[in-house]
Amino acid sequence: MLRVHDNALLRTVSLLPVIMVVAIVGLEYYVFMSEHWLPAFQHSVGFYVLFRIVEGVCFHFIVGCMLVAYYKVVATDPGYVTSAVVQRVKDAMQEALEEGSKNLPVMNTCRRCKQLKPFRAHHCSFCNRCVLKMGT
């Protein structure tokens, strides 16, 4: 999900990379279709018509998959540290302690939001919340 910030200027500026990526994909689509595919399709005969149709379908499929994947990247929650996550980490540490583990990471408290945070988490200055690092 696009991170929402209190500052209107930062909210607007944070949309610029998304707009740039969509514009680049749109330009790529326009150039491919108008400069390559359409002229080639209009001058194709016989077997080459089928080849151009397959080429166009494959191109649309790849661009569609790329746009869906990009939307998911932009719209997915980054993994905020919630009370449920903290409880899961506490339970896992308790189980490891009962099994006899000696080297357990310590649960720190975030200096900014004063919330317990797992070992693999950091405070995001843009979101103003603790966020889990990749792979956790």
mmCIF file with all atom_site columns, N, CA and C in Angstrom, residues 36-101:
data_model
loop_
_atom_site.group_PDB
_atom_site.id
_atom_site.type_symbol
_atom_site.label_atom_id
_atom_site.label_alt_id
_atom_site.label_comp_id
_atom_site.label_asym_id
_atom_site.label_entity_id
_atom_site.label_seq_id
_atom_site.pdbx_PDB_ins_code
_atom_site.Cartn_x
_atom_site.Cartn_y
_atom_site.Cartn_z
_atom_site.occupancy
_atom_site.B_iso_or_equiv
_atom_site.pdbx_formal_charge
_atom_site.auth_seq_id
_atom_site.auth_comp_id
_atom_site.auth_asym_id
_atom_site.auth_atom_id
_atom_site.pdbx_PDB_model_num
ATOM 1   N N  . HIS A 1 36  ? 6.732  -0.756  -34.194 1.00 0.00 ? 36  HIS A N  1
ATOM 2   C CA . HIS A 1 36  ? 7.204  -2.090  -34.567 1.00 0.00 ? 36  HIS A CA 1
ATOM 3   C C  . HIS A 1 36  ? 6.066  -3.006  -35.000 1.00 0.00 ? 36  HIS A C  1
ATOM 4   N N  . TRP A 1 37  ? 5.144  -3.262  -34.089 1.00 0.00 ? 37  TRP A N  1
ATOM 5   C CA . TRP A 1 37  ? 4.171  -4.319  -34.333 1.00 0.00 ? 37  TRP A CA 1
ATOM 6   C C  . TRP A 1 37  ? 3.169  -3.965  -35.424 1.00 0.00 ? 37  TRP A C  1
ATOM 7   N N  . LEU A 1 38  ? 2.536  -2.797  -35.335 1.00 0.00 ? 38  LEU A N  1
ATOM 8   C CA . LEU A 1 38  ? 1.496  -2.438  -36.298 1.00 0.00 ? 38  LEU A CA 1
ATOM 9   C C  . LEU A 1 38  ? 2.031  -2.348  -37.730 1.00 0.00 ? 38  LEU A C  1
ATOM 10  N N  . PRO A 1 39  ? 3.150  -1.656  -37.991 1.00 0.00 ? 39  PRO A N  1
ATOM 11  C CA . PRO A 1 39  ? 3.673  -1.650  -39.371 1.00 0.00 ? 39  PRO A CA 1
ATOM 12  C C  . PRO A 1 39  ? 4.056  -3.047  -39.858 1.00 0.00 ? 39  PRO A C  1
ATOM 13  N N  . ALA A 1 40  ? 4.649  -3.847  -38.982 1.00 0.00 ? 40  ALA A N  1
ATOM 14  C CA . ALA A 1 40  ? 5.037  -5.200  -39.384 1.00 0.00 ? 40  ALA A CA 1
ATOM 15  C C  . ALA A 1 40  ? 3.808  -6.051  -39.666 1.00 0.00 ? 40  ALA A C  1
ATOM 16  N N  . PHE A 1 41  ? 2.758  -5.881  -38.868 1.00 0.00 ? 41  PHE A N  1
ATOM 17  C CA . PHE A 1 41  ? 1.527  -6.652  -39.064 1.00 0.00 ? 41  PHE A CA 1
ATOM 18  C C  . PHE A 1 41  ? 0.849  -6.259  -40.374 1.00 0.00 ? 41  PHE A C  1
ATOM 19  N N  . GLN A 1 42  ? 0.850  -4.980  -40.694 1.00 0.00 ? 42  GLN A N  1
ATOM 20  C CA . GLN A 1 42  ? 0.192  -4.510  -41.917 1.00 0.00 ? 42  GLN A CA 1
ATOM 21  C C  . GLN A 1 42  ? 0.899  -5.011  -43.173 1.00 0.00 ? 42  GLN A C  1
ATOM 22  N N  . HIS A 1 43  ? 2.184  -5.257  -43.097 1.00 0.00 ? 43  HIS A N  1
ATOM 23  C CA . HIS A 1 43  ? 2.932  -5.718  -44.265 1.00 0.00 ? 43  HIS A CA 1
ATOM 24  C C  . HIS A 1 43  ? 3.177  -7.226  -44.248 1.00 0.00 ? 43  HIS A C  1
ATOM 25  N N  . SER A 1 44  ? 2.553  -7.933  -43.323 1.00 0.00 ? 44  SER A N  1
ATOM 26  C CA . SER A 1 44  ? 2.758  -9.373  -43.222 1.00 0.00 ? 44  SER A CA 1
ATOM 27  C C  . SER A 1 44  ? 1.813  -10.106 -44.161 1.00 0.00 ? 44  SER A C  1
ATOM 28  N N  . VAL A 1 45  ? 2.282  -11.237 -44.657 1.00 0.00 ? 45  VAL A N  1
ATOM 29  C CA . VAL A 1 45  ? 1.452  -12.119 -45.486 1.00 0.00 ? 45  VAL A CA 1
ATOM 30  C C  . VAL A 1 45  ? 1.698  -13.554 -45.058 1.00 0.00 ? 45  VAL A C  1
ATOM 31  N N  . GLY A 1 46  ? 0.675  -14.379 -45.221 1.00 0.00 ? 46  GLY A N  1
ATOM 32  C CA . GLY A 1 46  ? 0.801  -15.807 -44.967 1.00 0.00 ? 46  GLY A CA 1
ATOM 33  C C  . GLY A 1 46  ? 1.127  -16.138 -43.520 1.00 0.00 ? 46  GLY A C  1
ATOM 34  N N  . PHE A 1 47  ? 2.177  -16.939 -43.355 1.00 0.00 ? 47  PHE A N  1
ATOM 35  C CA . PHE A 1 47  ? 2.591  -17.416 -42.038 1.00 0.00 ? 47  PHE A CA 1
ATOM 36  C C  . PHE A 1 47  ? 2.963  -16.262 -41.112 1.00 0.00 ? 47  PHE A C  1
ATOM 37  N N  . TYR A 1 48  ? 3.501  -15.181 -41.660 1.00 0.00 ? 48  TYR A N  1
ATOM 38  C CA . TYR A 1 48  ? 3.975  -14.064 -40.844 1.00 0.00 ? 48  TYR A CA 1
ATOM 39  C C  . TYR A 1 48  ? 2.843  -13.332 -40.128 1.00 0.00 ? 48  TYR A C  1
ATOM 40  N N  . VAL A 1 49  ? 1.610  -13.428 -40.654 1.00 0.00 ? 49  VAL A N  1
ATOM 41  C CA . VAL A 1 49  ? 0.457  -12.843 -39.955 1.00 0.00 ? 49  VAL A CA 1
ATOM 42  C C  . VAL A 1 49  ? 0.265  -13.562 -38.620 1.00 0.00 ? 49  VAL A C  1
ATOM 43  N N  . LEU A 1 50  ? 0.316  -14.895 -38.658 1.00 0.00 ? 50  LEU A N  1
ATOM 44  C CA . LEU A 1 50  ? 0.188  -15.683 -37.430 1.00 0.00 ? 50  LEU A CA 1
ATOM 45  C C  . LEU A 1 50  ? 1.331  -15.365 -36.468 1.00 0.00 ? 50  LEU A C  1
ATOM 46  N N  . PHE A 1 51  ? 2.539  -15.233 -36.999 1.00 0.00 ? 51  PHE A N  1
ATOM 47  C CA . PHE A 1 51  ? 3.687  -14.894 -36.160 1.00 0.00 ? 51  PHE A CA 1
ATOM 48  C C  . PHE A 1 51  ? 3.483  -13.548 -35.471 1.00 0.00 ? 51  PHE A C  1
ATOM 49  N N  . ARG A 1 52  ? 2.995  -12.556 -36.193 1.00 0.00 ? 52  ARG A N  1
ATOM 50  C CA . ARG A 1 52  ? 2.762  -11.223 -35.609 1.00 0.00 ? 52  ARG A CA 1
ATOM 51  C C  . ARG A 1 52  ? 1.656  -11.259 -34.561 1.00 0.00 ? 52  ARG A C  1
ATOM 52  N N  . ILE A 1 53  ? 0.628  -12.069 -34.787 1.00 0.00 ? 53  ILE A N  1
ATOM 53  C CA . ILE A 1 53  ? -0.447 -12.193 -33.791 1.00 0.00 ? 53  ILE A CA 1
ATOM 54  C C  . ILE A 1 53  ? 0.104  -12.810 -32.510 1.00 0.00 ? 53  ILE A C  1
ATOM 55  N N  . VAL A 1 54  ? 0.896  -13.870 -32.637 1.00 0.00 ? 54  VAL A N  1
ATOM 56  C CA . VAL A 1 54  ? 1.502  -14.509 -31.461 1.00 0.00 ? 54  VAL A CA 1
ATOM 57  C C  . VAL A 1 54  ? 2.435  -13.529 -30.756 1.00 0.00 ? 54  VAL A C  1
ATOM 58  N N  . GLU A 1 55  ? 3.201  -12.771 -31.529 1.00 0.00 ? 55  GLU A N  1
ATOM 59  C CA . GLU A 1 55  ? 4.098  -11.772 -30.950 1.00 0.00 ? 55  GLU A CA 1
ATOM 60  C C  . GLU A 1 55  ? 3.306  -10.715 -30.174 1.00 0.00 ? 55  GLU A C  1
ATOM 61  N N  . GLY A 1 56  ? 2.203  -10.248 -30.733 1.00 0.00 ? 56  GLY A N  1
ATOM 62  C CA . GLY A 1 56  ? 1.368  -9.251  -30.055 1.00 0.00 ? 56  GLY A CA 1
ATOM 63  C C  . GLY A 1 56  ? 0.734  -9.795  -28.790 1.00 0.00 ? 56  GLY A C  1
ATOM 64  N N  . VAL A 1 57  ? 0.248  -11.030 -28.840 1.00 0.00 ? 57  VAL A N  1
ATOM 65  C CA . VAL A 1 57  ? -0.355 -11.651 -27.653 1.00 0.00 ? 57  VAL A CA 1
ATOM 66  C C  . VAL A 1 57  ? 0.696  -11.830 -26.561 1.00 0.00 ? 57  VAL A C  1
ATOM 67  N N  . CYS A 1 58  ? 1.878  -12.312 -26.925 1.00 0.00 ? 58  CYS A N  1
ATOM 68  C CA . CYS A 1 58  ? 2.953  -12.493 -25.934 1.00 0.00 ? 58  CYS A CA 1
ATOM 69  C C  . CYS A 1 58  ? 3.356  -11.154 -25.316 1.00 0.00 ? 58  CYS A C  1
ATOM 70  N N  . PHE A 1 59  ? 3.468  -10.121 -26.141 1.00 0.00 ? 59  PHE A N  1
ATOM 71  C CA . PHE A 1 59  ? 3.837  -8.802  -25.629 1.00 0.00 ? 59  PHE A CA 1
ATOM 72  C C  . PHE A 1 59  ? 2.787  -8.300  -24.645 1.00 0.00 ? 59  PHE A C  1
ATOM 73  N N  . HIS A 1 60  ? 1.514  -8.420  -25.000 1.00 0.00 ? 60  HIS A N  1
ATOM 74  C CA . HIS A 1 60  ? 0.452  -7.966  -24.102 1.00 0.00 ? 60  HIS A CA 1
ATOM 75  C C  . HIS A 1 60  ? 0.437  -8.778  -22.804 1.00 0.00 ? 60  HIS A C  1
ATOM 76  N N  . PHE A 1 61  ? 0.692  -10.077 -22.904 1.00 0.00 ? 61  PHE A N  1
ATOM 77  C CA . PHE A 1 61  ? 0.732  -10.924 -21.711 1.00 0.00 ? 61  PHE A CA 1
ATOM 78  C C  . PHE A 1 61  ? 1.867  -10.489 -20.782 1.00 0.00 ? 61  PHE A C  1
ATOM 79  N N  . ILE A 1 62  ? 3.048  -10.249 -21.342 1.00 0.00 ? 62  ILE A N  1
ATOM 80  C CA . ILE A 1 62  ? 4.206  -9.852  -20.529 1.00 0.00 ? 62  ILE A CA 1
ATOM 81  C C  . ILE A 1 62  ? 3.981  -8.487  -19.887 1.00 0.00 ? 62  ILE A C  1
ATOM 82  N N  . VAL A 1 63  ? 3.478  -7.531  -20.655 1.00 0.00 ? 63  VAL A N  1
ATOM 83  C CA . VAL A 1 63  ? 3.216  -6.198  -20.101 1.00 0.00 ? 63  VAL A CA 1
ATOM 84  C C  . VAL A 1 63  ? 2.137  -6.278  -19.025 1.00 0.00 ? 63  VAL A C  1
ATOM 85  N N  . GLY A 1 64  ? 1.098  -7.087  -19.264 1.00 0.00 ? 64  GLY A N  1
ATOM 86  C CA . GLY A 1 64  ? 0.039  -7.256  -18.258 1.00 0.00 ? 64  GLY A CA 1
ATOM 87  C C  . GLY A 1 64  ? 0.572  -7.859  -16.970 1.00 0.00 ? 64  GLY A C  1
ATOM 88  N N  . CYS A 1 65  ? 1.393  -8.908  -17.083 1.00 0.00 ? 65  CYS A N  1
ATOM 89  C CA . CYS A 1 65  ? 1.992  -9.522  -15.886 1.00 0.00 ? 65  CYS A CA 1
ATOM 90  C C  . CYS A 1 65  ? 2.882  -8.528  -15.147 1.00 0.00 ? 65  CYS A C  1
ATOM 91  N N  . MET A 1 66  ? 3.639  -7.736  -15.896 1.00 0.00 ? 66  MET A N  1
ATOM 92  C CA . MET A 1 66  ? 4.514  -6.749  -15.274 1.00 0.00 ? 66  MET A CA 1
ATOM 93  C C  . MET A 1 66  ? 3.702  -5.698  -14.523 1.00 0.00 ? 66  MET A C  1
ATOM 94  N N  . LEU A 1 67  ? 2.600  -5.235  -15.110 1.00 0.00 ? 67  LEU A N  1
ATOM 95  C CA . LEU A 1 67  ? 1.773  -4.223  -14.450 1.00 0.00 ? 67  LEU A CA 1
ATOM 96  C C  . LEU A 1 67  ? 1.086  -4.781  -13.206 1.00 0.00 ? 67  LEU A C  1
ATOM 97  N N  . VAL A 1 68  ? 0.618  -6.032  -13.274 1.00 0.00 ? 68  VAL A N  1
ATOM 98  C CA . VAL A 1 68  ? 0.006  -6.657  -12.097 1.00 0.00 ? 68  VAL A CA 1
ATOM 99  C C  . VAL A 1 68  ? 1.040  -6.809  -10.987 1.00 0.00 ? 68  VAL A C  1
ATOM 100 N N  . ALA A 1 69  ? 2.243  -7.267  -11.328 1.00 0.00 ? 69  ALA A N  1
ATOM 101 C CA . ALA A 1 69  ? 3.299  -7.428  -10.321 1.00 0.00 ? 69  ALA A CA 1
ATOM 102 C C  . ALA A 1 69  ? 3.688  -6.077  -9.726  1.00 0.00 ? 69  ALA A C  1
ATOM 103 N N  . TYR A 1 70  ? 3.780  -5.051  -10.550 1.00 0.00 ? 70  TYR A N  1
ATOM 104 C CA . TYR A 1 70  ? 4.137  -3.722  -10.041 1.00 0.00 ? 70  TYR A CA 1
ATOM 105 C C  . TYR A 1 70  ? 3.044  -3.187  -9.132  1.00 0.00 ? 70  TYR A C  1
ATOM 106 N N  . TYR A 1 71  ? 1.792  -3.403  -9.505  1.00 0.00 ? 71  TYR A N  1
ATOM 107 C CA . TYR A 1 71  ? 0.685  -2.967  -8.648  1.00 0.00 ? 71  TYR A CA 1
ATOM 108 C C  . TYR A 1 71  ? 0.762  -3.662  -7.285  1.00 0.00 ? 71  TYR A C  1
ATOM 109 N N  . LYS A 1 72  ? 1.056  -4.966  -7.301  1.00 0.00 ? 72  LYS A N  1
ATOM 110 C CA . LYS A 1 72  ? 1.156  -5.693  -6.032  1.00 0.00 ? 72  LYS A CA 1
ATOM 111 C C  . LYS A 1 72  ? 2.301  -5.160  -5.176  1.00 0.00 ? 72  LYS A C  1
ATOM 112 N N  . VAL A 1 73  ? 3.410  -4.819  -5.810  1.00 0.00 ? 73  VAL A N  1
ATOM 113 C CA . VAL A 1 73  ? 4.546  -4.255  -5.065  1.00 0.00 ? 73  VAL A CA 1
ATOM 114 C C  . VAL A 1 73  ? 4.156  -2.927  -4.435  1.00 0.00 ? 73  VAL A C  1
ATOM 115 N N  . VAL A 1 74  ? 3.475  -2.085  -5.187  1.00 0.00 ? 74  VAL A N  1
ATOM 116 C CA . VAL A 1 74  ? 3.110  -0.758  -4.698  1.00 0.00 ? 74  VAL A CA 1
ATOM 117 C C  . VAL A 1 74  ? 2.006  -0.846  -3.643  1.00 0.00 ? 74  VAL A C  1
ATOM 118 N N  . ALA A 1 75  ? 1.083  -1.786  -3.803  1.00 0.00 ? 75  ALA A N  1
ATOM 119 C CA . ALA A 1 75  ? -0.102 -1.827  -2.944  1.00 0.00 ? 75  ALA A CA 1
ATOM 120 C C  . ALA A 1 75  ? 0.039  -2.742  -1.725  1.00 0.00 ? 75  ALA A C  1
ATOM 121 N N  . THR A 1 76  ? 1.125  -3.496  -1.613  1.00 0.00 ? 76  THR A N  1
ATOM 122 C CA . THR A 1 76  ? 1.266  -4.438  -0.510  1.00 0.00 ? 76  THR A CA 1
ATOM 123 C C  . THR A 1 76  ? 1.788  -3.749  0.744   1.00 0.00 ? 76  THR A C  1
ATOM 124 N N  . ASP A 1 77  ? 1.197  -4.112  1.862   1.00 0.00 ? 77  ASP A N  1
ATOM 125 C CA . ASP A 1 77  ? 1.628  -3.607  3.166   1.00 0.00 ? 77  ASP A CA 1
ATOM 126 C C  . ASP A 1 77  ? 3.078  -4.044  3.402   1.00 0.00 ? 77  ASP A C  1
ATOM 127 N N  . PRO A 1 78  ? 3.948  -3.160  3.858   1.00 0.00 ? 78  PRO A N  1
ATOM 128 C CA . PRO A 1 78  ? 5.353  -3.520  4.014   1.00 0.00 ? 78  PRO A CA 1
ATOM 129 C C  . PRO A 1 78  ? 5.638  -4.465  5.177   1.00 0.00 ? 78  PRO A C  1
ATOM 130 N N  . GLY A 1 79  ? 4.676  -4.736  6.034   1.00 0.00 ? 79  GLY A N  1
ATOM 131 C CA . GLY A 1 79  ? 4.896  -5.627  7.169   1.00 0.00 ? 79  GLY A CA 1
ATOM 132 C C  . GLY A 1 79  ? 5.178  -4.874  8.441   1.00 0.00 ? 79  GLY A C  1
ATOM 133 N N  . TYR A 1 80  ? 4.215  -4.106  8.866   1.00 0.00 ? 80  TYR A N  1
ATOM 134 C CA . TYR A 1 80  ? 4.375  -3.333  10.096  1.00 0.00 ? 80  TYR A CA 1
ATOM 135 C C  . TYR A 1 80  ? 4.450  -4.258  11.300  1.00 0.00 ? 80  TYR A C  1
ATOM 136 N N  . VAL A 1 81  ? 5.140  -3.822  12.329  1.00 0.00 ? 81  VAL A N  1
ATOM 137 C CA . VAL A 1 81  ? 5.220  -4.571  13.577  1.00 0.00 ? 81  VAL A CA 1
ATOM 138 C C  . VAL A 1 81  ? 3.941  -4.283  14.357  1.00 0.00 ? 81  VAL A C  1
ATOM 139 N N  . THR A 1 82  ? 3.114  -5.314  14.492  1.00 0.00 ? 82  THR A N  1
ATOM 140 C CA . THR A 1 82  ? 1.869  -5.183  15.244  1.00 0.00 ? 82  THR A CA 1
ATOM 141 C C  . THR A 1 82  ? 2.003  -5.944  16.554  1.00 0.00 ? 82  THR A C  1
ATOM 142 N N  . SER A 1 83  ? 1.004  -5.825  17.403  1.00 0.00 ? 83  SER A N  1
ATOM 143 C CA . SER A 1 83  ? 1.039  -6.554  18.675  1.00 0.00 ? 83  SER A CA 1
ATOM 144 C C  . SER A 1 83  ? 1.007  -8.060  18.431  1.00 0.00 ? 83  SER A C  1
ATOM 145 N N  . ALA A 1 84  ? 0.345  -8.507  17.360  1.00 0.00 ? 84  ALA A N  1
ATOM 146 C CA . ALA A 1 84  ? 0.315  -9.935  17.035  1.00 0.00 ? 84  ALA A CA 1
ATOM 147 C C  . ALA A 1 84  ? 1.711  -10.434 16.662  1.00 0.00 ? 84  ALA A C  1
ATOM 148 N N  . VAL A 1 85  ? 2.458  -9.637  15.917  1.00 0.00 ? 85  VAL A N  1
ATOM 149 C CA . VAL A 1 85  ? 3.824  -10.013 15.539  1.00 0.00 ? 85  VAL A CA 1
ATOM 150 C C  . VAL A 1 85  ? 4.707  -10.085 16.775  1.00 0.00 ? 85  VAL A C  1
ATOM 151 N N  . VAL A 1 86  ? 4.587  -9.100  17.656  1.00 0.00 ? 86  VAL A N  1
ATOM 152 C CA . VAL A 1 86  ? 5.381  -9.085  18.889  1.00 0.00 ? 86  VAL A CA 1
ATOM 153 C C  . VAL A 1 86  ? 5.051  -10.310 19.731  1.00 0.00 ? 86  VAL A C  1
ATOM 154 N N  . GLN A 1 87  ? 3.774  -10.666 19.821  1.00 0.00 ? 87  GLN A N  1
ATOM 155 C CA . GLN A 1 87  ? 3.364  -11.835 20.607  1.00 0.00 ? 87  GLN A CA 1
ATOM 156 C C  . GLN A 1 87  ? 3.920  -13.118 20.004  1.00 0.00 ? 87  GLN A C  1
ATOM 157 N N  . ARG A 1 88  ? 3.905  -13.229 18.656  1.00 0.00 ? 88  ARG A N  1
ATOM 158 C CA . ARG A 1 88  ? 4.457  -14.417 18.002  1.00 0.00 ? 88  ARG A CA 1
ATOM 159 C C  . ARG A 1 88  ? 5.944  -14.554 18.293  1.00 0.00 ? 88  ARG A C  1
ATOM 160 N N  . VAL A 1 89  ? 6.662  -13.440 18.260  1.00 0.00 ? 89  VAL A N  1
ATOM 161 C CA . VAL A 1 89  ? 8.103  -13.471 18.548  1.00 0.00 ? 89  VAL A CA 1
ATOM 162 C C  . VAL A 1 89  ? 8.338  -13.861 20.004  1.00 0.00 ? 89  VAL A C  1
ATOM 163 N N  . LYS A 1 90  ? 7.544  -13.306 20.927  1.00 0.00 ? 90  LYS A N  1
ATOM 164 C CA . LYS A 1 90  ? 7.678  -13.666 22.345  1.00 0.00 ? 90  LYS A CA 1
ATOM 165 C C  . LYS A 1 90  ? 7.428  -15.153 22.552  1.00 0.00 ? 90  LYS A C  1
ATOM 166 N N  . ASP A 1 91  ? 6.378  -15.687 21.904  1.00 0.00 ? 91  ASP A N  1
ATOM 167 C CA . ASP A 1 91  ? 6.072  -17.115 22.031  1.00 0.00 ? 91  ASP A CA 1
ATOM 168 C C  . ASP A 1 91  ? 7.208  -17.973 21.485  1.00 0.00 ? 91  ASP A C  1
ATOM 169 N N  . ALA A 1 92  ? 7.764  -17.579 20.339  1.00 0.00 ? 92  ALA A N  1
ATOM 170 C CA . ALA A 1 92  ? 8.869  -18.336 19.750  1.00 0.00 ? 92  ALA A CA 1
ATOM 171 C C  . ALA A 1 92  ? 10.099 -18.294 20.651  1.00 0.00 ? 92  ALA A C  1
ATOM 172 N N  . MET A 1 93  ? 10.363 -17.139 21.253  1.00 0.00 ? 93  MET A N  1
ATOM 173 C CA . MET A 1 93  ? 11.503 -17.029 22.169  1.00 0.00 ? 93  MET A CA 1
ATOM 174 C C  . MET A 1 93  ? 11.277 -17.874 23.415  1.00 0.00 ? 93  MET A C  1
ATOM 175 N N  . GLN A 1 94  ? 10.048 -17.919 23.912  1.00 0.00 ? 94  GLN A N  1
ATOM 176 C CA . GLN A 1 94  ? 9.729  -18.725 25.087  1.00 0.00 ? 94  GLN A CA 1
ATOM 177 C C  . GLN A 1 94  ? 9.915  -20.209 24.782  1.00 0.00 ? 94  GLN A C  1
ATOM 178 N N  . GLU A 1 95  ? 9.459  -20.645 23.597  1.00 0.00 ? 95  GLU A N  1
ATOM 179 C CA . GLU A 1 95  ? 9.641  -22.045 23.204  1.00 0.00 ? 95  GLU A CA 1
ATOM 180 C C  . GLU A 1 95  ? 11.122 -22.387 23.094  1.00 0.00 ? 95  GLU A C  1
ATOM 181 N N  . ALA A 1 96  ? 11.903 -21.498 22.502  1.00 0.00 ? 96  ALA A N  1
ATOM 182 C CA . ALA A 1 96  ? 13.338 -21.741 22.362  1.00 0.00 ? 96  ALA A CA 1
ATOM 183 C C  . ALA A 1 96  ? 14.014 -21.791 23.724  1.00 0.00 ? 96  ALA A C  1
ATOM 184 N N  . LEU A 1 97  ? 13.552 -20.965 24.654  1.00 0.00 ? 97  LEU A N  1
ATOM 185 C CA . LEU A 1 97  ? 14.101 -20.954 26.004  1.00 0.00 ? 97  LEU A CA 1
ATOM 186 C C  . LEU A 1 97  ? 13.805 -22.273 26.709  1.00 0.00 ? 97  LEU A C  1
ATOM 187 N N  . GLU A 1 98  ? 12.577 -22.784 26.517  1.00 0.00 ? 98  GLU A N  1
ATOM 188 C CA . GLU A 1 98  ? 12.189 -24.054 27.136  1.00 0.00 ? 98  GLU A CA 1
ATOM 189 C C  . GLU A 1 98  ? 12.978 -25.216 26.556  1.00 0.00 ? 98  GLU A C  1
ATOM 190 N N  . GLU A 1 99  ? 13.372 -25.104 25.269  1.00 0.00 ? 99  GLU A N  1
ATOM 191 C CA . GLU A 1 99  ? 14.154 -26.164 24.639  1.00 0.00 ? 99  GLU A CA 1
ATOM 192 C C  . GLU A 1 99  ? 15.629 -26.081 25.012  1.00 0.00 ? 99  GLU A C  1
ATOM 193 N N  . GLY A 1 100 ? 16.021 -25.034 25.696  1.00 0.00 ? 100 GLY A N  1
ATOM 194 C CA . GLY A 1 100 ? 17.389 -24.928 26.182  1.00 0.00 ? 100 GLY A CA 1
ATOM 195 C C  . GLY A 1 100 ? 18.305 -24.045 25.365  1.00 0.00 ? 100 GLY A C  1
ATOM 196 N N  . SER A 1 101 ? 17.769 -23.234 24.488  1.00 0.00 ? 101 SER A N  1
ATOM 197 C CA . SER A 1 101 ? 18.620 -22.328 23.705  1.00 0.00 ? 101 SER A CA 1
ATOM 198 C C  . SER A 1 101 ? 19.234 -21.278 24.611  1.00 0.00 ? 101 SER A C  1
#
